[in-house]
GROMACS .gro file of C-alpha atoms in nm:
model
  275
    1MET     CA    1   0.796  -4.291   1.275
    2THR     CA    2   0.792  -4.180   1.632
    3THR     CA    3   0.581  -3.885   1.725
    4THR     CA    4   0.725  -3.644   1.973
    5GLU     CA    5   0.545  -3.371   2.190
    6ASP     CA    6   0.681  -3.110   1.928
    7ASP     CA    7   0.491  -3.273   1.654
    8CYS     CA    8   0.165  -3.197   1.826
    9VAL     CA    9   0.224  -2.810   1.849
   10LEU     CA   10   0.044  -2.708   1.527
   11PRO     CA   11  -0.258  -2.943   1.592
   12GLN     CA   12  -0.292  -2.790   1.934
   13LEU     CA   13  -0.283  -2.445   1.797
   14GLU     CA   14  -0.538  -2.532   1.530
   15GLN     CA   15  -0.759  -2.675   1.805
   16LEU     CA   16  -0.720  -2.355   2.012
   17LEU     CA   17  -0.824  -2.143   1.719
   18ALA     CA   18  -1.129  -2.360   1.642
   19ASP     CA   19  -1.242  -2.352   2.016
   20ALA     CA   20  -1.215  -1.977   2.014
   21SER     CA   21  -1.414  -1.943   1.702
   22HIS     CA   22  -1.684  -2.182   1.849
   23ARG     CA   23  -1.721  -1.980   2.175
   24ARG     CA   24  -1.747  -1.649   1.967
   25VAL     CA   25  -2.037  -1.803   1.763
   26ALA     CA   26  -2.213  -1.997   2.036
   27GLY     CA   27  -2.224  -1.688   2.268
   28ALA     CA   28  -2.440  -1.756   2.563
   29VAL     CA   29  -2.457  -2.134   2.499
   30ALA     CA   30  -2.078  -2.157   2.532
   31SER     CA   31  -2.083  -1.952   2.845
   32ARG     CA   32  -2.309  -2.221   3.013
   33MET     CA   33  -2.095  -2.513   2.921
   34PRO     CA   34  -1.811  -2.628   3.137
   35ALA     CA   35  -1.476  -2.510   3.025
   36ARG     CA   36  -1.241  -2.754   2.882
   37PRO     CA   37  -0.933  -2.824   3.110
   38ARG     CA   38  -0.687  -2.632   2.872
   39VAL     CA   39  -0.480  -2.455   3.140
   40ALA     CA   40  -0.394  -2.783   3.311
   41ARG     CA   41  -0.303  -2.947   2.984
   42TRP     CA   42  -0.080  -2.672   2.866
   43ARG     CA   43   0.074  -2.640   3.201
   44SER     CA   44   0.172  -2.999   3.189
   45SER     CA   45   0.377  -2.928   2.890
   46THR     CA   46   0.624  -2.645   2.967
   47ARG     CA   47   0.836  -2.753   2.665
   48ARG     CA   48   0.551  -2.708   2.425
   49SER     CA   49   0.463  -2.365   2.567
   50SER     CA   50   0.823  -2.248   2.532
   51LEU     CA   51   0.829  -2.371   2.173
   52ILE     CA   52   0.516  -2.171   2.092
   53VAL     CA   53   0.658  -1.859   2.251
   54ALA     CA   54   0.977  -1.903   2.065
   55LEU     CA   55   0.790  -1.953   1.739
   56VAL     CA   56   0.590  -1.630   1.791
   57ALA     CA   57   0.910  -1.436   1.878
   58THR     CA   58   1.077  -1.561   1.574
   59LEU     CA   59   0.797  -1.472   1.338
   60THR     CA   60   0.769  -1.135   1.483
   61ALA     CA   61   1.137  -1.058   1.467
   62GLY     CA   62   1.142  -1.184   1.104
   63THR     CA   63   0.866  -0.955   1.015
   64ALA     CA   64   1.033  -0.651   1.169
   65LEU     CA   65   1.369  -0.739   0.990
   66ALA     CA   66   1.189  -0.765   0.655
   67ALA     CA   67   1.037  -0.425   0.707
   68ARG     CA   68   1.355  -0.258   0.818
   69PRO     CA   69   1.482  -0.010   0.558
   70TRP     CA   70   1.839  -0.063   0.422
   71GLU     CA   71   2.052   0.238   0.486
   72PRO     CA   72   2.411   0.163   0.371
   73LEU     CA   73   2.682   0.435   0.353
   74LEU     CA   74   2.668   0.600   0.013
   75GLY     CA   75   2.983   0.757  -0.145
   76ASN     CA   76   3.272   0.920   0.043
   77GLU     CA   77   3.421   1.250   0.096
   78ARG     CA   78   3.651   1.238  -0.196
   79GLN     CA   79   3.408   1.131  -0.458
   80GLY     CA   80   3.104   1.284  -0.316
   81HIS     CA   81   2.770   1.114  -0.215
   82PRO     CA   82   2.502   0.975  -0.448
   83THR     CA   83   2.145   1.036  -0.422
   84THR     CA   84   1.876   0.761  -0.392
   85THR     CA   85   1.519   0.722  -0.517
   86ASP     CA   86   1.219   0.511  -0.413
   87GLU     CA   87   1.095   0.495  -0.772
   88PRO     CA   88   1.079   0.133  -0.903
   89VAL     CA   89   1.309  -0.015  -1.160
   90ASP     CA   90   1.211   0.058  -1.527
   91ALA     CA   91   0.936  -0.201  -1.611
   92THR     CA   92   1.119  -0.325  -1.924
   93ASP     CA   93   1.441  -0.390  -1.739
   94LEU     CA   94   1.236  -0.584  -1.476
   95ALA     CA   95   1.069  -0.792  -1.741
   96LEU     CA   96   1.400  -0.868  -1.903
   97LEU     CA   97   1.615  -0.947  -1.605
   98HIS     CA   98   1.531  -1.231  -1.354
   99VAL     CA   99   1.799  -1.103  -1.122
  100LEU     CA  100   1.588  -0.794  -1.058
  101ARG     CA  101   1.263  -0.987  -1.010
  102ARG     CA  102   1.392  -1.209  -0.747
  103PRO     CA  103   1.373  -1.097  -0.382
  104GLN     CA  104   1.666  -0.909  -0.243
  105THR     CA  105   1.878  -1.138  -0.019
  106ASP     CA  106   2.121  -1.090   0.274
  107ASP     CA  107   2.408  -1.145   0.011
  108ASP     CA  108   2.272  -0.859  -0.199
  109ARG     CA  109   2.306  -0.634   0.102
  110GLY     CA  110   2.631  -0.784   0.230
  111PRO     CA  111   2.985  -0.644   0.276
  112GLY     CA  112   3.062  -0.649  -0.093
  113ALA     CA  113   2.755  -0.443  -0.183
  114GLN     CA  114   2.812  -0.199   0.092
  115LEU     CA  115   3.170  -0.150  -0.016
  116ALA     CA  116   3.062  -0.093  -0.381
  117LEU     CA  117   2.803   0.173  -0.265
  118ALA     CA  118   3.060   0.342  -0.057
  119THR     CA  119   3.294   0.386  -0.340
  120ILE     CA  120   3.062   0.554  -0.594
  121GLY     CA  121   3.014   0.926  -0.605
  122ASP     CA  122   2.800   1.219  -0.671
  123GLN     CA  123   2.772   1.152  -1.045
  124ASN     CA  124   2.530   0.864  -0.942
  125HIS     CA  125   2.177   0.985  -0.929
  126GLY     CA  126   1.879   0.811  -0.799
  127VAL     CA  127   2.040   0.482  -0.681
  128ARG     CA  128   1.767   0.221  -0.636
  129LEU     CA  129   1.875   0.052  -0.316
  130THR     CA  130   1.609  -0.210  -0.326
  131ALA     CA  131   1.725  -0.323  -0.670
  132VAL     CA  132   2.096  -0.372  -0.579
  133ARG     CA  133   2.210  -0.722  -0.650
  134HIS     CA  134   2.514  -0.939  -0.600
  135LEU     CA  135   2.597  -1.080  -0.940
  136SER     CA  136   2.918  -1.274  -0.909
  137GLN     CA  137   3.267  -1.231  -0.763
  138THR     CA  138   3.618  -1.190  -0.887
  139ALA     CA  139   3.886  -1.458  -0.866
  140ASP     CA  140   3.985  -1.339  -0.512
  141GLY     CA  141   3.634  -1.339  -0.388
  142ARG     CA  142   3.541  -0.959  -0.425
  143ALA     CA  143   3.176  -0.895  -0.498
  144ILE     CA  144   3.057  -0.781  -0.841
  145VAL     CA  145   2.744  -0.579  -0.787
  146LEU     CA  146   2.448  -0.450  -0.999
  147ILE     CA  147   2.347  -0.103  -0.914
  148PRO     CA  148   2.045   0.032  -1.097
  149GLU     CA  149   2.022   0.416  -1.110
  150ALA     CA  150   1.781   0.673  -1.239
  151ARG     CA  151   2.066   0.856  -1.413
  152PHE     CA  152   2.442   0.834  -1.432
  153ALA     CA  153   2.569   1.186  -1.512
  154ASP     CA  154   2.947   1.221  -1.520
  155ASP     CA  155   2.965   1.535  -1.720
  156ALA     CA  156   3.340   1.549  -1.718
  157ALA     CA  157   3.435   1.187  -1.809
  158ALA     CA  158   3.135   1.085  -2.022
  159PRO     CA  159   2.931   1.395  -2.137
  160ASP     CA  160   2.761   1.208  -2.415
  161ARG     CA  161   2.600   0.982  -2.161
  162ALA     CA  162   2.512   1.243  -1.898
  163THR     CA  163   2.144   1.255  -2.004
  164GLU     CA  164   2.064   0.885  -2.023
  165LEU     CA  165   1.799   0.760  -1.784
  166ASP     CA  166   1.730   0.442  -1.606
  167VAL     CA  167   2.075   0.279  -1.627
  168LEU     CA  168   2.201  -0.044  -1.516
  169CYS     CA  169   2.554  -0.012  -1.369
  170VAL     CA  170   2.789  -0.291  -1.267
  171ASP     CA  171   3.065  -0.230  -1.012
  172TYR     CA  172   3.357  -0.451  -1.085
  173PRO     CA  173   3.617  -0.401  -0.806
  174ALA     CA  174   3.977  -0.335  -0.869
  175VAL     CA  175   4.214  -0.619  -0.814
  176ALA     CA  176   4.574  -0.532  -0.762
  177THR     CA  177   4.858  -0.775  -0.851
  178ALA     CA  178   5.229  -0.746  -0.864
  179GLY     CA  179   5.337  -0.523  -1.158
  180HIS     CA  180   4.976  -0.418  -1.237
  181GLU     CA  181   4.777  -0.110  -1.113
  182PRO     CA  182   4.437  -0.185  -0.990
  183PHE     CA  183   4.158  -0.065  -1.222
  184ALA     CA  184   3.797  -0.065  -1.119
  185GLY     CA  185   3.517  -0.088  -1.385
  186TYR     CA  186   3.185   0.079  -1.353
  187PRO     CA  187   3.007   0.045  -1.688
  188CYS     CA  188   2.644   0.167  -1.716
  189TRP     CA  189   2.400   0.058  -1.980
  190THR     CA  190   2.041   0.158  -2.089
  191THR     CA  191   1.759  -0.064  -2.170
  192ARG     CA  192   1.818   0.000  -2.537
  193GLU     CA  193   2.173  -0.129  -2.516
  194LEU     CA  194   2.054  -0.429  -2.313
  195VAL     CA  195   1.805  -0.544  -2.563
  196SER     CA  196   2.032  -0.485  -2.872
  197GLY     CA  197   2.324  -0.692  -2.716
  198ARG     CA  198   2.538  -0.387  -2.648
  199ALA     CA  199   2.536  -0.416  -2.266
  200VAL     CA  200   2.914  -0.513  -2.291
  201GLY     CA  201   3.212  -0.358  -2.120
  202ARG     CA  202   3.590  -0.415  -2.113
  203LEU     CA  203   3.814  -0.361  -1.796
  204MET     CA  204   4.136  -0.477  -1.639
  205SER     CA  205   4.145  -0.690  -1.321
  206ALA     CA  206   4.453  -0.855  -1.176
  207GLY     CA  207   4.644  -0.786  -1.496
  208ARG     CA  208   4.400  -0.952  -1.718
  209GLN     CA  209   4.147  -0.794  -1.957
  210HIS     CA  210   3.799  -0.891  -1.910
  211ILE     CA  211   3.478  -0.870  -2.112
  212ILE     CA  212   3.170  -0.830  -1.891
  213GLY     CA  213   2.813  -0.760  -1.961
  214LEU     CA  214   2.438  -0.823  -1.914
  215ALA     CA  215   2.205  -1.054  -2.113
  216PRO     CA  216   1.837  -1.089  -2.077
  217ASP     CA  217   1.636  -1.391  -1.959
  218GLY     CA  218   1.674  -1.696  -2.195
  219VAL     CA  219   2.047  -1.640  -2.264
  220SER     CA  220   2.266  -1.912  -2.132
  221THR     CA  221   2.586  -1.857  -2.307
  222VAL     CA  222   2.750  -1.559  -2.484
  223THR     CA  223   3.002  -1.604  -2.776
  224ILE     CA  224   3.229  -1.308  -2.826
  225GLU     CA  225   3.431  -1.265  -3.135
  226LEU     CA  226   3.739  -1.042  -3.103
  227ALA     CA  227   3.889  -0.821  -3.382
  228ASN     CA  228   4.166  -1.073  -3.437
  229GLY     CA  229   3.918  -1.335  -3.509
  230GLU     CA  230   3.941  -1.522  -3.177
  231ARG     CA  231   3.616  -1.636  -3.014
  232LEU     CA  232   3.547  -1.661  -2.645
  233THR     CA  233   3.256  -1.809  -2.469
  234ALA     CA  234   3.121  -1.716  -2.142
  235GLY     CA  235   2.829  -1.866  -1.930
  236VAL     CA  236   2.552  -1.638  -1.817
  237ALA     CA  237   2.428  -1.650  -1.450
  238ASP     CA  238   2.207  -1.390  -1.280
  239ASN     CA  239   2.187  -1.222  -1.630
  240PHE     CA  240   2.560  -1.158  -1.603
  241PHE     CA  241   2.871  -1.274  -1.784
  242ASP     CA  242   3.247  -1.232  -1.726
  243VAL     CA  243   3.523  -1.377  -1.944
  244ALA     CA  244   3.902  -1.308  -1.927
  245ALA     CA  245   4.069  -1.233  -2.261
  246PRO     CA  246   4.364  -1.461  -2.350
  247ASP     CA  247   4.712  -1.350  -2.265
  248GLY     CA  248   4.862  -1.135  -2.550
  249THR     CA  249   4.536  -0.972  -2.642
  250PRO     CA  250   4.602  -0.618  -2.745
  251PRO     CA  251   4.507  -0.359  -2.493
  252PHE     CA  252   4.148  -0.225  -2.530
  253PHE     CA  253   4.081  -0.472  -2.799
  254ASP     CA  254   3.781  -0.443  -3.011
  255VAL     CA  255   3.478  -0.685  -2.985
  256ARG     CA  256   3.378  -0.756  -3.339
  257ALA     CA  257   3.051  -0.944  -3.275
  258LEU     CA  258   2.855  -1.101  -2.992
  259ARG     CA  259   2.604  -1.381  -3.007
  260TRP     CA  260   2.362  -1.499  -2.755
  261ARG     CA  261   2.255  -1.867  -2.716
  262GLY     CA  262   1.993  -2.036  -2.519
  263ALA     CA  263   2.018  -2.351  -2.303
  264ASP     CA  264   1.984  -2.571  -2.610
  265GLY     CA  265   2.266  -2.390  -2.791
  266ALA     CA  266   2.049  -2.230  -3.043
  267PRO     CA  267   2.100  -1.855  -3.118
  268VAL     CA  268   1.851  -1.620  -2.944
  269GLY     CA  269   1.820  -1.245  -2.931
  270PRO     CA  270   1.989  -0.972  -3.151
  271PRO     CA  271   2.193  -1.043  -3.460
  272ALA     CA  272   2.566  -1.087  -3.423
  273LYS     CA  273   2.715  -0.744  -3.465
  274SER     CA  274   2.973  -0.519  -3.299
  275PRO     CA  275   2.849  -0.409  -2.951
   0.00000   0.00000   0.00000
C-alpha cells in the first residue's frame, strides 16, 4: 500500500507531543541542546499543516455543536405552549427502552420532530427534549415521534389520566386521503402500562385503522388478536410497532389479546390478555 504525506499526520503529532514532554522534564538540559529543525520541516509541507488546522477546527466545531442546547418551537397560539423540564427520563423507562438509551441523533431533532413539538399544546407538561426520539414514519414519510413528558394533563378530554406522571407519548401525524378526514393520534402510556403490555393505541391514518404501541427490549414481534378472532403480527423496531388493520375491520375495534415474542419466536413478557 502506498503511503502518502497525509498518512504521516498522526505520527508527526505524536512526536511533537513527545518532544514537548521531554523538554518540560529535561528543563535546563534541553535548553542547552540544539533545537531540532521542526520549523523548516513543517514549512516544507503546507498540505500537512493545512490538514492539521482543518482537523482542529472540525473537532472544535463538533464539540460546540454537541454542547449546543436544542430549542425547538413548542406548541402554537391555538393549542397553547407546553412546558419543558431538565429532569431525566424515569429510570425504569430508561432501563426498558433501548431507544431512550441511545444518543439523540440529528434525525431525532429533525423537521419531523420539530413539527410534532409545534403541534402539541399546554396540556403537555415537562416535555423532556433530550429524550425526544424519531421512531418510524408513516406511509407517506411523515415522522412518528416519541415524546416523553413529566405529565400529560388534559383535564377536559381525559380527566382520569390527568394525574399520571412520567408518561411516554407518541405523536402519530394525521394523513389525509380522499374521502377521509385526517386524524392524528397522541396516545400516552405510563411505565406500568408498558411493562404489562398495555402500551397500545388505536388510530386512523389515511383511511386505515392502525394499532400502535411500545414494547420493552427483547421483544421482536407483537401478535395482536382482535375481537373477531383475527390475528395480526407486527415487527418491533426502536421499541415501537405499527400495524394496519385489515379492510372491513369495525371502527374502534377491540383488541382481545396481545402477545410479545423474542427474536427466536418464543413468548416473552406479560401474559396474553386484553390491553
